[in-house]
Short mmCIF file of C-alpha atoms in Angstrom, two decimals:
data_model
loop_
_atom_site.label_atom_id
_atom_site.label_comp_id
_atom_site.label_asym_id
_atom_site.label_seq_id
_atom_site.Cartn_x
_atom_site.Cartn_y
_atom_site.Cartn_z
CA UNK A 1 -8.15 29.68 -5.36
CA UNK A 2 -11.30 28.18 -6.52
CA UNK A 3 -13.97 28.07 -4.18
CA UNK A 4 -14.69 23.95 -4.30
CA UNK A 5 -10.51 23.93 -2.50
CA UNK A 6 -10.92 27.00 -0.59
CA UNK A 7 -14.15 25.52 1.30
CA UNK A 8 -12.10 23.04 3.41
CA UNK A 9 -9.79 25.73 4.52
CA UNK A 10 -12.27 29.02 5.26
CA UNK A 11 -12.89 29.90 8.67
CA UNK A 12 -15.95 32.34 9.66
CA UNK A 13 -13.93 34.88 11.56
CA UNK A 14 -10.31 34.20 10.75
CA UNK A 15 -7.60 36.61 9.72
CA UNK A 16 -6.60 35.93 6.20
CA UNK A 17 -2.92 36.12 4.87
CA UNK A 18 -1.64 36.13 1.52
CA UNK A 19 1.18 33.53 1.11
CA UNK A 20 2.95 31.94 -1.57
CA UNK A 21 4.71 28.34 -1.61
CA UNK A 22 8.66 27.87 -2.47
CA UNK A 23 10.71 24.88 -2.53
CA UNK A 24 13.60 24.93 -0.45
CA UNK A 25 15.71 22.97 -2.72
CA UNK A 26 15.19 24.81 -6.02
CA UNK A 27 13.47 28.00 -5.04
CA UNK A 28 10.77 27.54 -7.11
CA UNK A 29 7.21 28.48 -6.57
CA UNK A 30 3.97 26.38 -6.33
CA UNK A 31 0.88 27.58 -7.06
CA UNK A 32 0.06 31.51 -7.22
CA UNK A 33 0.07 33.66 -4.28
CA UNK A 34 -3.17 32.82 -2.58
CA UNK A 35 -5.19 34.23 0.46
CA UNK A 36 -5.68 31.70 3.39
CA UNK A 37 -6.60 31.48 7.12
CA UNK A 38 -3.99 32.53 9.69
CA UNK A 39 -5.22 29.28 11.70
CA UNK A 40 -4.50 26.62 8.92
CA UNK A 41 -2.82 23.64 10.72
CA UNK A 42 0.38 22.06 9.42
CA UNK A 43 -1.76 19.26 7.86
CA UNK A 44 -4.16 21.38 6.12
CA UNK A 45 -0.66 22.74 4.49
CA UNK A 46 0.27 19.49 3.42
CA UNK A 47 -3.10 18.55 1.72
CA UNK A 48 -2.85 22.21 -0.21
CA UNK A 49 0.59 21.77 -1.21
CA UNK A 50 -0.37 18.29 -2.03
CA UNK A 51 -3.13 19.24 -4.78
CA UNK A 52 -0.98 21.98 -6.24
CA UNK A 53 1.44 20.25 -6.87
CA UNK A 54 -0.65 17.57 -8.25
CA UNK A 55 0.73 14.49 -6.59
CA UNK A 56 -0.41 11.35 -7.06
CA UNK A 57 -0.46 10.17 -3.57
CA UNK A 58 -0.52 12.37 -0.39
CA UNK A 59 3.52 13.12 0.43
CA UNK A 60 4.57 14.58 3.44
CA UNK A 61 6.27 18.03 3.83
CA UNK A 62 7.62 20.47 6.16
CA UNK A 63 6.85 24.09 6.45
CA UNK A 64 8.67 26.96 7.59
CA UNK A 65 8.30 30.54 7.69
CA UNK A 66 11.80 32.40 8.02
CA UNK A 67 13.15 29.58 9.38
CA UNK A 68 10.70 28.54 11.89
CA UNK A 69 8.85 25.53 11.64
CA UNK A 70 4.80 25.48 11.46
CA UNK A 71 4.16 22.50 13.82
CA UNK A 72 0.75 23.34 15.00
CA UNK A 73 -0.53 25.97 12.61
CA UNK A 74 0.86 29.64 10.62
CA UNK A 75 -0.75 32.16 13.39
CA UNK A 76 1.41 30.75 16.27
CA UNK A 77 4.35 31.28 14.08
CA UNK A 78 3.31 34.45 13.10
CA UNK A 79 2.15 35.79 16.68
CA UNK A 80 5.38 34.10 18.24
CA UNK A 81 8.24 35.68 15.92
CA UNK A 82 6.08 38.80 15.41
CA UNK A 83 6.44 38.40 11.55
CA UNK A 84 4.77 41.04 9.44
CA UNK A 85 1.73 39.70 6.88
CA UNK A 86 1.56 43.04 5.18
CA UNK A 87 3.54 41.23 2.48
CA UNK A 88 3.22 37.99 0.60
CA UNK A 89 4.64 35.46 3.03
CA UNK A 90 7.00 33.32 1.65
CA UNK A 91 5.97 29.59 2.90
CA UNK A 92 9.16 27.52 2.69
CA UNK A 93 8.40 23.58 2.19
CA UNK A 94 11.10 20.74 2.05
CA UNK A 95 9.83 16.96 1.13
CA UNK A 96 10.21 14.53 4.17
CA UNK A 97 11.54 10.74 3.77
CA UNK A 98 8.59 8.89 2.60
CA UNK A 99 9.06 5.87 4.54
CA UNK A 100 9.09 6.13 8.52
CA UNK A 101 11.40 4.61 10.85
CA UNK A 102 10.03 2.46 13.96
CA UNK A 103 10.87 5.05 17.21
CA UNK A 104 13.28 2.17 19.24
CA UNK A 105 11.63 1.67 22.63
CA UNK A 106 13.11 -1.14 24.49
CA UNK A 107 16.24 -3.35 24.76
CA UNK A 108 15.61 -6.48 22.36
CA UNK A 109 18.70 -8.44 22.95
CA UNK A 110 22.22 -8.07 24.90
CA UNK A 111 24.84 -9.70 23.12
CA UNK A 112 27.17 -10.71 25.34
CA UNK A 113 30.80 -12.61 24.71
CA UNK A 114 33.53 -9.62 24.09
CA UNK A 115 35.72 -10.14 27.59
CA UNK A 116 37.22 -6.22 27.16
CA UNK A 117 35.40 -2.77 26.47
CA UNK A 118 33.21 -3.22 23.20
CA UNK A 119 34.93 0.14 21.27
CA UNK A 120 33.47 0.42 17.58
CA UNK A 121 30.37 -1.20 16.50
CA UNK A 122 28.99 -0.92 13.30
CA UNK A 123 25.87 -2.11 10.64
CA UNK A 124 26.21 -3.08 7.00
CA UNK A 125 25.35 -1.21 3.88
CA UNK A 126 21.66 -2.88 4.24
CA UNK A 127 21.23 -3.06 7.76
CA UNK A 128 21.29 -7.00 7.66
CA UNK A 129 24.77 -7.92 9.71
CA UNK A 130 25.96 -6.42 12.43
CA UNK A 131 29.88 -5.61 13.27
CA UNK A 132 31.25 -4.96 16.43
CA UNK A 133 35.28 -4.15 17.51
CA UNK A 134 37.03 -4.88 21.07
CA UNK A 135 39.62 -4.20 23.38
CA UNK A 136 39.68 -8.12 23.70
CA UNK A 137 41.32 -7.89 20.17
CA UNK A 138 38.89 -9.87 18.09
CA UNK A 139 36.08 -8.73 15.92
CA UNK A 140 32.34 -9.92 16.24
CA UNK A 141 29.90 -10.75 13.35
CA UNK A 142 26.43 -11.30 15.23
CA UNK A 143 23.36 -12.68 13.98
CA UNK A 144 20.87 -9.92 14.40
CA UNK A 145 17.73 -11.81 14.35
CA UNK A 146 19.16 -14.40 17.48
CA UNK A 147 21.47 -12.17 19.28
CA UNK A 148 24.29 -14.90 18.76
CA UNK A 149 27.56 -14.44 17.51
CA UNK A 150 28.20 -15.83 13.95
CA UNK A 151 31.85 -15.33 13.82
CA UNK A 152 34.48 -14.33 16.15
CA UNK A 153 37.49 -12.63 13.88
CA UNK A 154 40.95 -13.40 14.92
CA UNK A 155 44.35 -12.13 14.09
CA UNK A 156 44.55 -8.72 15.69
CA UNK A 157 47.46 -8.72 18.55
CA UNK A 158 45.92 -5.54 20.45
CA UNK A 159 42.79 -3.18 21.01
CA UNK A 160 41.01 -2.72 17.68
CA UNK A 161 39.95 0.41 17.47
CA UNK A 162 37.87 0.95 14.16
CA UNK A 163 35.85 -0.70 12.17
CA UNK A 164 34.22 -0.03 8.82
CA UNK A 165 32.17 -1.85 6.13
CA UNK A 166 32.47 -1.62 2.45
CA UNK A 167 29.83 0.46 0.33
CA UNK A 168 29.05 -2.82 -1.17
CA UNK A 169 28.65 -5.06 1.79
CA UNK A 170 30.93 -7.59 0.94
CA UNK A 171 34.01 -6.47 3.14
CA UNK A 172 34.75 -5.33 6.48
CA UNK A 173 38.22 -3.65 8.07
CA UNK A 174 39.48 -3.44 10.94
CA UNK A 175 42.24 -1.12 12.52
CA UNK A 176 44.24 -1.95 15.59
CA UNK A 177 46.35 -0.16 18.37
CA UNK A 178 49.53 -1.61 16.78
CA UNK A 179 48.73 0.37 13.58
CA UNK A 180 47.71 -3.19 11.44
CA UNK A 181 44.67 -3.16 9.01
CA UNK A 182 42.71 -6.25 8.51
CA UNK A 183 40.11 -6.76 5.67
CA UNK A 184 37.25 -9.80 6.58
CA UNK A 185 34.65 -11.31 4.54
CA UNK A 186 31.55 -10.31 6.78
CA UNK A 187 29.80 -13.33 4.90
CA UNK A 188 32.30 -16.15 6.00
CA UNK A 189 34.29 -14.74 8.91
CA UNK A 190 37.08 -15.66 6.60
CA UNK A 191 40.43 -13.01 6.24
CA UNK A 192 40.47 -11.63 2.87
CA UNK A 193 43.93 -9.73 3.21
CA UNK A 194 46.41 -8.47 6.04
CA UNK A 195 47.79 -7.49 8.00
CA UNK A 196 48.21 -4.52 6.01
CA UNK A 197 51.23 -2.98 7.52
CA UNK A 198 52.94 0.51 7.14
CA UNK A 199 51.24 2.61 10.29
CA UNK A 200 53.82 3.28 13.08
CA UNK A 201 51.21 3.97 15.54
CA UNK A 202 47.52 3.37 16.42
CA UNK A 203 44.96 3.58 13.67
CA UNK A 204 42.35 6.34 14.11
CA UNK A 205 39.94 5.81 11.68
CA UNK A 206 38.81 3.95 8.01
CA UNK A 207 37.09 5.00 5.09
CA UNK A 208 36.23 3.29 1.74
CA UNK A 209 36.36 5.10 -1.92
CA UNK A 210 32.60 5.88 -2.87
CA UNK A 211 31.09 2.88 -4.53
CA UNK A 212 30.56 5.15 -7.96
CA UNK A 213 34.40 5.79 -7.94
CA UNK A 214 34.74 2.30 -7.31
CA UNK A 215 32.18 -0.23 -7.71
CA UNK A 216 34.43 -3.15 -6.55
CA UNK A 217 35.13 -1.47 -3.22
CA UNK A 218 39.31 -2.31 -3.96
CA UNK A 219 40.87 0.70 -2.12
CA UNK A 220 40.32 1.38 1.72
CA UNK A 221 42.19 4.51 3.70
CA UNK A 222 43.18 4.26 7.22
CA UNK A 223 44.37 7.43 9.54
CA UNK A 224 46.88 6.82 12.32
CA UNK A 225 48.44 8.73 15.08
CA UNK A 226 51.40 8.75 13.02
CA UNK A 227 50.33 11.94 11.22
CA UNK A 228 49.79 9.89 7.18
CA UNK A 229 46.65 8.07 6.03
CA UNK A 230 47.72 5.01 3.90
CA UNK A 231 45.38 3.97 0.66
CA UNK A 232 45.74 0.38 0.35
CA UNK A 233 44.58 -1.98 -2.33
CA UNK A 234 43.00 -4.88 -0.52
CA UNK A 235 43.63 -6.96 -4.21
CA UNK A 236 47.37 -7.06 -3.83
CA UNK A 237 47.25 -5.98 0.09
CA UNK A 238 50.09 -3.38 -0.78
CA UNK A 239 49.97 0.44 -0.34
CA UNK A 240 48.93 1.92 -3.02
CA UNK A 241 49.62 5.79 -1.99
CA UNK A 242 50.80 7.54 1.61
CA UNK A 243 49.52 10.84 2.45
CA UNK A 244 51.28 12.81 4.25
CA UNK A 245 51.48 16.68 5.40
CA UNK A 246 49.82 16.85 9.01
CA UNK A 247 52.68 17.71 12.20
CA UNK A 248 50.37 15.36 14.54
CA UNK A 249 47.89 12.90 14.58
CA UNK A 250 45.30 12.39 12.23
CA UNK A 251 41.84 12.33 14.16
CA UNK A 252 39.49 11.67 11.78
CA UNK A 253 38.70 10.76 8.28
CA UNK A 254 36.33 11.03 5.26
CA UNK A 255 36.33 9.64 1.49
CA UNK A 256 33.76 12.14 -0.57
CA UNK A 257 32.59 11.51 -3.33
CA UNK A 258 34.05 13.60 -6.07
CA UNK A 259 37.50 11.90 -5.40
CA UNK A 260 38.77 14.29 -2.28
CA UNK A 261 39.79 12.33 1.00
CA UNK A 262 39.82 14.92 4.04
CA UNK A 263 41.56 14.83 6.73
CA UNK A 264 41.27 16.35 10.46
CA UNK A 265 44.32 16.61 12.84
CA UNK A 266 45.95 17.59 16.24
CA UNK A 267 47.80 20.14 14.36
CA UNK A 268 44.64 22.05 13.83
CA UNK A 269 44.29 22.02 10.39
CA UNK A 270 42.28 20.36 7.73
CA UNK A 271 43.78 18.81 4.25
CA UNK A 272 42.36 17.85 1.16
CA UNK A 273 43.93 15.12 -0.92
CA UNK A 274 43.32 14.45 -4.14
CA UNK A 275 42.92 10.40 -4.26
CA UNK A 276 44.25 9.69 -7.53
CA UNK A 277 47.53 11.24 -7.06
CA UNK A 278 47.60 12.04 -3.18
CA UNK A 279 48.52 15.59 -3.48
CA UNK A 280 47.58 18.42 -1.06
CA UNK A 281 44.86 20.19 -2.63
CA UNK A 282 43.97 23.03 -0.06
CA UNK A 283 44.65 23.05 3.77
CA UNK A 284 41.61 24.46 5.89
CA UNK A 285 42.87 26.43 8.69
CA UNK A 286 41.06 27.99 11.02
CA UNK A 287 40.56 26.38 14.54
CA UNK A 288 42.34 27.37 17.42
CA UNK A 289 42.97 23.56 19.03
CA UNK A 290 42.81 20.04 17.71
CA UNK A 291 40.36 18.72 15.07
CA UNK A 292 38.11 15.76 16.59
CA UNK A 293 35.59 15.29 13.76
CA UNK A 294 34.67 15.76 9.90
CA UNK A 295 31.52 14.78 8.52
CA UNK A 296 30.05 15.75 5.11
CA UNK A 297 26.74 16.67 3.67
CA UNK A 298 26.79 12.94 1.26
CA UNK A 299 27.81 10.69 4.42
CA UNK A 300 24.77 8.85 4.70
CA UNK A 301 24.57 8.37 0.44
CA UNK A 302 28.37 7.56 0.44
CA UNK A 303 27.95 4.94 3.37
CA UNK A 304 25.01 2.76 1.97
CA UNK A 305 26.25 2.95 -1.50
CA UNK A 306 23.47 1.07 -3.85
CA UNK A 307 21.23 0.36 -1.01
CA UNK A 308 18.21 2.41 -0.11
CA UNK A 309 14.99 2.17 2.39
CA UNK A 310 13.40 -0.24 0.38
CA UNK A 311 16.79 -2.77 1.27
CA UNK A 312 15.74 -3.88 -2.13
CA UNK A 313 18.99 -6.25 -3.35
CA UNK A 314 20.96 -3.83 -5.70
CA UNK A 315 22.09 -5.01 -8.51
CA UNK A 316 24.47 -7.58 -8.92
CA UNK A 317 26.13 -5.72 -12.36
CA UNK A 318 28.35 -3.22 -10.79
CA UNK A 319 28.38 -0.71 -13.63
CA UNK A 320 23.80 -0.42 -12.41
CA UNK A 321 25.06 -0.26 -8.80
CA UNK A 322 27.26 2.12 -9.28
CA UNK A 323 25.13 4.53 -11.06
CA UNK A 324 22.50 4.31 -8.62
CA UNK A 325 24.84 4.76 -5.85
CA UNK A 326 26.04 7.62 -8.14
CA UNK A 327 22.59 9.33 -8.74
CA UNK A 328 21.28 8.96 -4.94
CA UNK A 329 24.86 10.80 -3.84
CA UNK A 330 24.04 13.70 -6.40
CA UNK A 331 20.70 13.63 -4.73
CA UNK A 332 22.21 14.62 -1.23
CA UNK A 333 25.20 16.84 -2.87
CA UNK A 334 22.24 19.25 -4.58
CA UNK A 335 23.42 22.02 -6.56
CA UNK A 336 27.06 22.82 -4.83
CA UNK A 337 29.63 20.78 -4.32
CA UNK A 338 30.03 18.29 -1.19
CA UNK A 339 29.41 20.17 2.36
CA UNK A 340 31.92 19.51 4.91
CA UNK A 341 31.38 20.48 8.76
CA UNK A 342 34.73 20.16 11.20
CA UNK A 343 34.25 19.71 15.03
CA UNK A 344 37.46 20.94 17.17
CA UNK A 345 38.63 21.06 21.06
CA UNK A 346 38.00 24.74 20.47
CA UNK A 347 34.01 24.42 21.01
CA UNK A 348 33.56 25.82 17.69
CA UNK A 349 32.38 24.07 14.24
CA UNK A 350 33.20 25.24 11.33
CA UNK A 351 31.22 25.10 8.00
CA UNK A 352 33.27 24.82 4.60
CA UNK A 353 33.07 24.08 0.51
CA UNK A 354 36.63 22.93 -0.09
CA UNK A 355 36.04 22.30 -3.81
CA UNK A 356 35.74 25.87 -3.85
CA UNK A 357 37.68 27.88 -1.21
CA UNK A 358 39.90 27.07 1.44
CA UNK A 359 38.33 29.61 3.50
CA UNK A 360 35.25 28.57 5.78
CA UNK A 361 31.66 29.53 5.09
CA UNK A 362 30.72 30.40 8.62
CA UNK A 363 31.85 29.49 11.90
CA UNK A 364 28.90 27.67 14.78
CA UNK A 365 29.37 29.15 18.09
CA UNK A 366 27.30 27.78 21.22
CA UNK A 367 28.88 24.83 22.71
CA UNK A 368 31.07 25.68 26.19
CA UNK A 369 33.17 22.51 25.68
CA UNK A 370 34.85 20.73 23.19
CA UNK A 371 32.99 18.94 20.27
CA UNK A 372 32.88 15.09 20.17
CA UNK A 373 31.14 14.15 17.33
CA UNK A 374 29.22 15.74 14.37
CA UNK A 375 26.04 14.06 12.37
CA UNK A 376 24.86 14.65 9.17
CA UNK A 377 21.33 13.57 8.80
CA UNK A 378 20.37 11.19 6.23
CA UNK A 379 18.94 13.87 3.55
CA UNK A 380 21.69 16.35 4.55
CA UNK A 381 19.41 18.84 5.71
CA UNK A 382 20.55 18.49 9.49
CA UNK A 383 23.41 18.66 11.30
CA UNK A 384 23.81 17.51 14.73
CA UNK A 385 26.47 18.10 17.50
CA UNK A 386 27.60 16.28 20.73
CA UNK A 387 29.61 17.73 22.80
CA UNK A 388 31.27 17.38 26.41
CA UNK A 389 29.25 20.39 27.37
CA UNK A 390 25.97 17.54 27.90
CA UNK A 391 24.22 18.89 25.38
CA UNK A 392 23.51 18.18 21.76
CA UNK A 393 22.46 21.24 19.43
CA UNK A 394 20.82 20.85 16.00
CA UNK A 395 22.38 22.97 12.60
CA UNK A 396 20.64 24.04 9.67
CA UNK A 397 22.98 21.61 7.01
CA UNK A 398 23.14 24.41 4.64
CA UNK A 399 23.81 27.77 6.46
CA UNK A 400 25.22 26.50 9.28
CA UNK A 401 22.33 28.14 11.41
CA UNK A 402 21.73 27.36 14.83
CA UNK A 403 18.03 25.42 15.39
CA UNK A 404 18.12 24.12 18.77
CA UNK A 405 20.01 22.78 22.02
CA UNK A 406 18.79 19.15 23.56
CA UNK A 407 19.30 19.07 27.15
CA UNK A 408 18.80 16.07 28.99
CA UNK A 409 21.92 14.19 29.81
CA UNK A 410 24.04 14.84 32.78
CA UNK A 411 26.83 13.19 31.33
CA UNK A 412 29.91 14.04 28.32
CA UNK A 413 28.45 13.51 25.41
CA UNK A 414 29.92 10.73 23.44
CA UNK A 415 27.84 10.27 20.12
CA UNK A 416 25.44 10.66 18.22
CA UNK A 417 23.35 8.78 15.34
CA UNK A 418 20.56 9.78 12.91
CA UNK A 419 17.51 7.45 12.10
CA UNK A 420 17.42 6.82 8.29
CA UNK A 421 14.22 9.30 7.89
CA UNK A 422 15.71 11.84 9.42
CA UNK A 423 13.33 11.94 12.14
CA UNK A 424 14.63 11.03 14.73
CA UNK A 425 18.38 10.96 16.77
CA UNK A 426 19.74 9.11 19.27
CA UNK A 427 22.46 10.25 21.50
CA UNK A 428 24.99 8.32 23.74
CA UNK A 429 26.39 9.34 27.01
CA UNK A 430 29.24 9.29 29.71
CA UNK A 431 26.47 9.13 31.91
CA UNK A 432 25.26 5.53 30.43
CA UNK A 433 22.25 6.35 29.04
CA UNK A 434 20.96 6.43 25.59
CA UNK A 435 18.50 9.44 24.25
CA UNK A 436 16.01 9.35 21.55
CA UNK A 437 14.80 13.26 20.47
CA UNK A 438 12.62 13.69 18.30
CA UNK A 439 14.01 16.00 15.30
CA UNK A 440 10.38 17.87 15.11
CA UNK A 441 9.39 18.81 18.24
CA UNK A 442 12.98 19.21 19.59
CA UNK A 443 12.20 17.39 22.57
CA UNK A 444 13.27 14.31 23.88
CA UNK A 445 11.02 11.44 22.86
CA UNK A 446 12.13 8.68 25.51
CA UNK A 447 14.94 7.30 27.84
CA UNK A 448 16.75 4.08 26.68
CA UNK A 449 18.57 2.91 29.73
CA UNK A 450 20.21 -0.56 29.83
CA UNK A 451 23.84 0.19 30.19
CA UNK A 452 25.75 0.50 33.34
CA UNK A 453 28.71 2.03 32.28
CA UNK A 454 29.97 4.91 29.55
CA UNK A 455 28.15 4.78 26.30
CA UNK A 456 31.37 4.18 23.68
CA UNK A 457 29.31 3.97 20.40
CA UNK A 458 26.05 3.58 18.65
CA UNK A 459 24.92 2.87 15.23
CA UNK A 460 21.24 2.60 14.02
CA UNK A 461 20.45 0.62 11.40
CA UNK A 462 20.17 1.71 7.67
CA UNK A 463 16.88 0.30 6.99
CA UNK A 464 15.81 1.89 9.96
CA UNK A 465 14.67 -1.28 12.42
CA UNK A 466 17.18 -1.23 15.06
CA UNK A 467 19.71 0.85 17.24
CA UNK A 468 22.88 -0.84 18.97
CA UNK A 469 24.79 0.45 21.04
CA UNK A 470 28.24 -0.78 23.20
CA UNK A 471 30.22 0.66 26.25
CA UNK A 472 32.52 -0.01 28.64
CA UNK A 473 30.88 -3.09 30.59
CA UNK A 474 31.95 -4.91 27.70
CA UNK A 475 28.05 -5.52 26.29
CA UNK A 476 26.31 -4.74 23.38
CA UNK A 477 22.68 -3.85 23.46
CA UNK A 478 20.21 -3.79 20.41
#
């Protein structure tokens, strides 16, 4: 290292350590091996890596040495894991978002008006409307800014149970107890199409093809408890394919991106469709008791389509929108193909690559109760578990390696949300109370209460500014 770098670093009696940097996405090096104090902070690491890579502006990274993170600086790591220096150390570094989310700290606004349980609620593409499902039967479009509602959605005869926007923004569904689908204009309050009916029993969950399949946003699935997800064309508002193949009720479902729908059931088992054609591709077995949750490694790339931090207007030609939709999901896919993590009553998750095997990659271990709900972090390095154990623990999104347990609720817990930068999580409760953890320090950051009865759902933003969240007492908080 030349000596005009090296003289910001040097320390008069410090151990020195020969390390070399590697990117954790492409395993490629940066810089030579080079000898540095044992007491360089995690800062002083990011202003190296900074200038050997050459960047323009200062970006922030991560570091981690056999899978610890530096946080303070590389001798506490060392000392702490008792990791040898006789080698060259390996540092591993991973970018972090560029853009930081806002932590949440208080309760801006109730939104009061649904007369039953408040069961689904849910933001848009860009973060600018906000959705919200009820056991009143009606579905809410509020006005974020005023905390008013801006339409009330009417037509459902029982509990809706799910709600989901478009990739693009420009339509919302709705499922129901009674099995109907409903497709709204978000922008109006108007009904675009439905009842869509063909379920037999309550609707579970939706999911809309990938806006670079499908840059109109025309086909939406729905999962019932009648064991089929339906694929209906919300042009002509007819069925356009039934998939069927699970014994009992389908729990949850996701639409990836290279044109696989998966599926989670009570019988155990996960299936792969293909969408086209809605043929079993490969059934995942592997979990001893029901399937609650699937999430995959693209979620958060599949879900805001065009859209990105910036909440810069895509564009309105759908062939641009779709390739950028297209490029930021290859982005999160990386090398492989799409990542998909199953939750079960079994306590266990399970990691798998179904484009490649129908056998699982590894199996997480560590919760005592059943799982609730899985998280994928924004840039699909995270995962994150809730369970009904109280606890949430933290995955590596990769290897399925286990990071860390948060403890702090006393209560089931119910769900749990990422902020777009992946810095931060916030967790909902049984107990009523929402938690915000910080994703660094692995400690909880603050208490949100506000809510005086079981936490049913929470969504934070896209673009980052604002959490809601809805329970039982029939409120909505932001």
């Amino acid at each position: 290292m030349d000596s005009g770098s090296s003289s910001s670093f040097s320390s008069d009696n410090n151990v020195k350590t020969i390390v070399q940097f590697v990117s954790r996405d492409d395993e490629s090096t940066a810089g030579p091996p080079m000898d540095i104090p044992q007491d360089i902070t995690q800062g002083q690491l990011e202003l190296l890596l900074n200038s050997l890579l050459q960047n323009d502006e200062q970006l922030p990274y991560s570091f981690f040495v056999n899978d610890f993170e530096i946080i303070t600086n590389l001798k506490k790591i060392l000392e702490d894991n008792k990791i040898s220096t006789e080698n060259t150390l390996n540092i591993i570094y991973q970018p972090q978002a560029v853009f930081r989310v806002r932590p949440v700290t208080r309760c801006t606004g109730d939104l009061p008006g649904h007369s039953e349980a408040v069961l689904s609620v849910a933001f848009s593409p860009n973060g600018e409307i906000l959705a919200s499902g009820s056991g009143d039967t009606t579905v809410r479009i509020w006005d974020i800014e005023t905390s008013t509602p801006k339409f009330t959605l009417k037509g459902h005869t029982n509990w809706v149970l799910s709600i989901a926007f478009s990739p693009n923004g420009k339509f919302l569904a709705s499922g129901d107890m009674n099995g109907d689908v409903r497709v709204w204009n978000p922008f109006n309050g108007s009904l675009v199409v439905g009842p869509l009916k063909g379920h037999t029993k309550f609707i579970t969950a939706l999911a809309w093809e990938p806006l670079h399949n499908n840059p109109s946003s025309s086909l939406l699935a729905s999962s019932s408890k009648d064991g089929t997800v339906k694929i209906w064309d919300i042009r002509t508002g007819r069925c356009h394919l039934t998939l069927s193949g699970h014994t009992m009720s389908v729990t949850c479902l996701r639409w990836g991106g290279s044109g696989f729908i998966y599926t989670g059931s009570q019988d155990r088992t996960i299936k792969m469709y293909e969408a086209k054609t809605g043929k079993i591709v490969r059934t995942l077995a592997g979990h001893g008791h029901w399937v609650n949750t699937l999430v995959l490694n693209t979620d958060y790339a599949l879900r805001t389509g065009a859209w990105d931090y910036t909440g810069v207007e895509p564009s309105e030609n759908l062939e641009e929108a779709a390739d950028k939709a297209r490029q930021r999901w290859e982005e999160l896919k990386g090398k492989g193909g799409e990542r998909l993590f199953s939750g079960s009553d079994d306590f266990t998750i399970y990691l798998w690559n179904p484009e490649v095997s129908n056998k699982p990659i590894t199996r997480l271990t560590g919760h005592q109760q059943p799982i609730n709900l899985l998280s994928f972090s924004p840039d699909g390095r995270l995962l994150a578990s809730a369970s009904f154990d109280k606890s949430l623990r933290l995955w590596d999104g990769t290897t399925g390696k286990f990071i860390a347990t948060l403890r702090g609720h006393v209560g089931a817990v119910y769900q749990v949300c990422w902020s777009s930068d992946s810095r931060l999580l916030v967790s909902g409760s049984k107990d009523s109370t929402l938690k915000l953890w910080d994703v660094r320090t692995k400690k909880l950051a603050m208490d949100l209460p506000g809510h005086a009865d079981e936490v049913y759902s929470v969504d934070w933003s896209p673009d980052g500014q604002r959490v809601v969240f809805c329970s039982k007492n029939r409120l909505i908080k932001i």
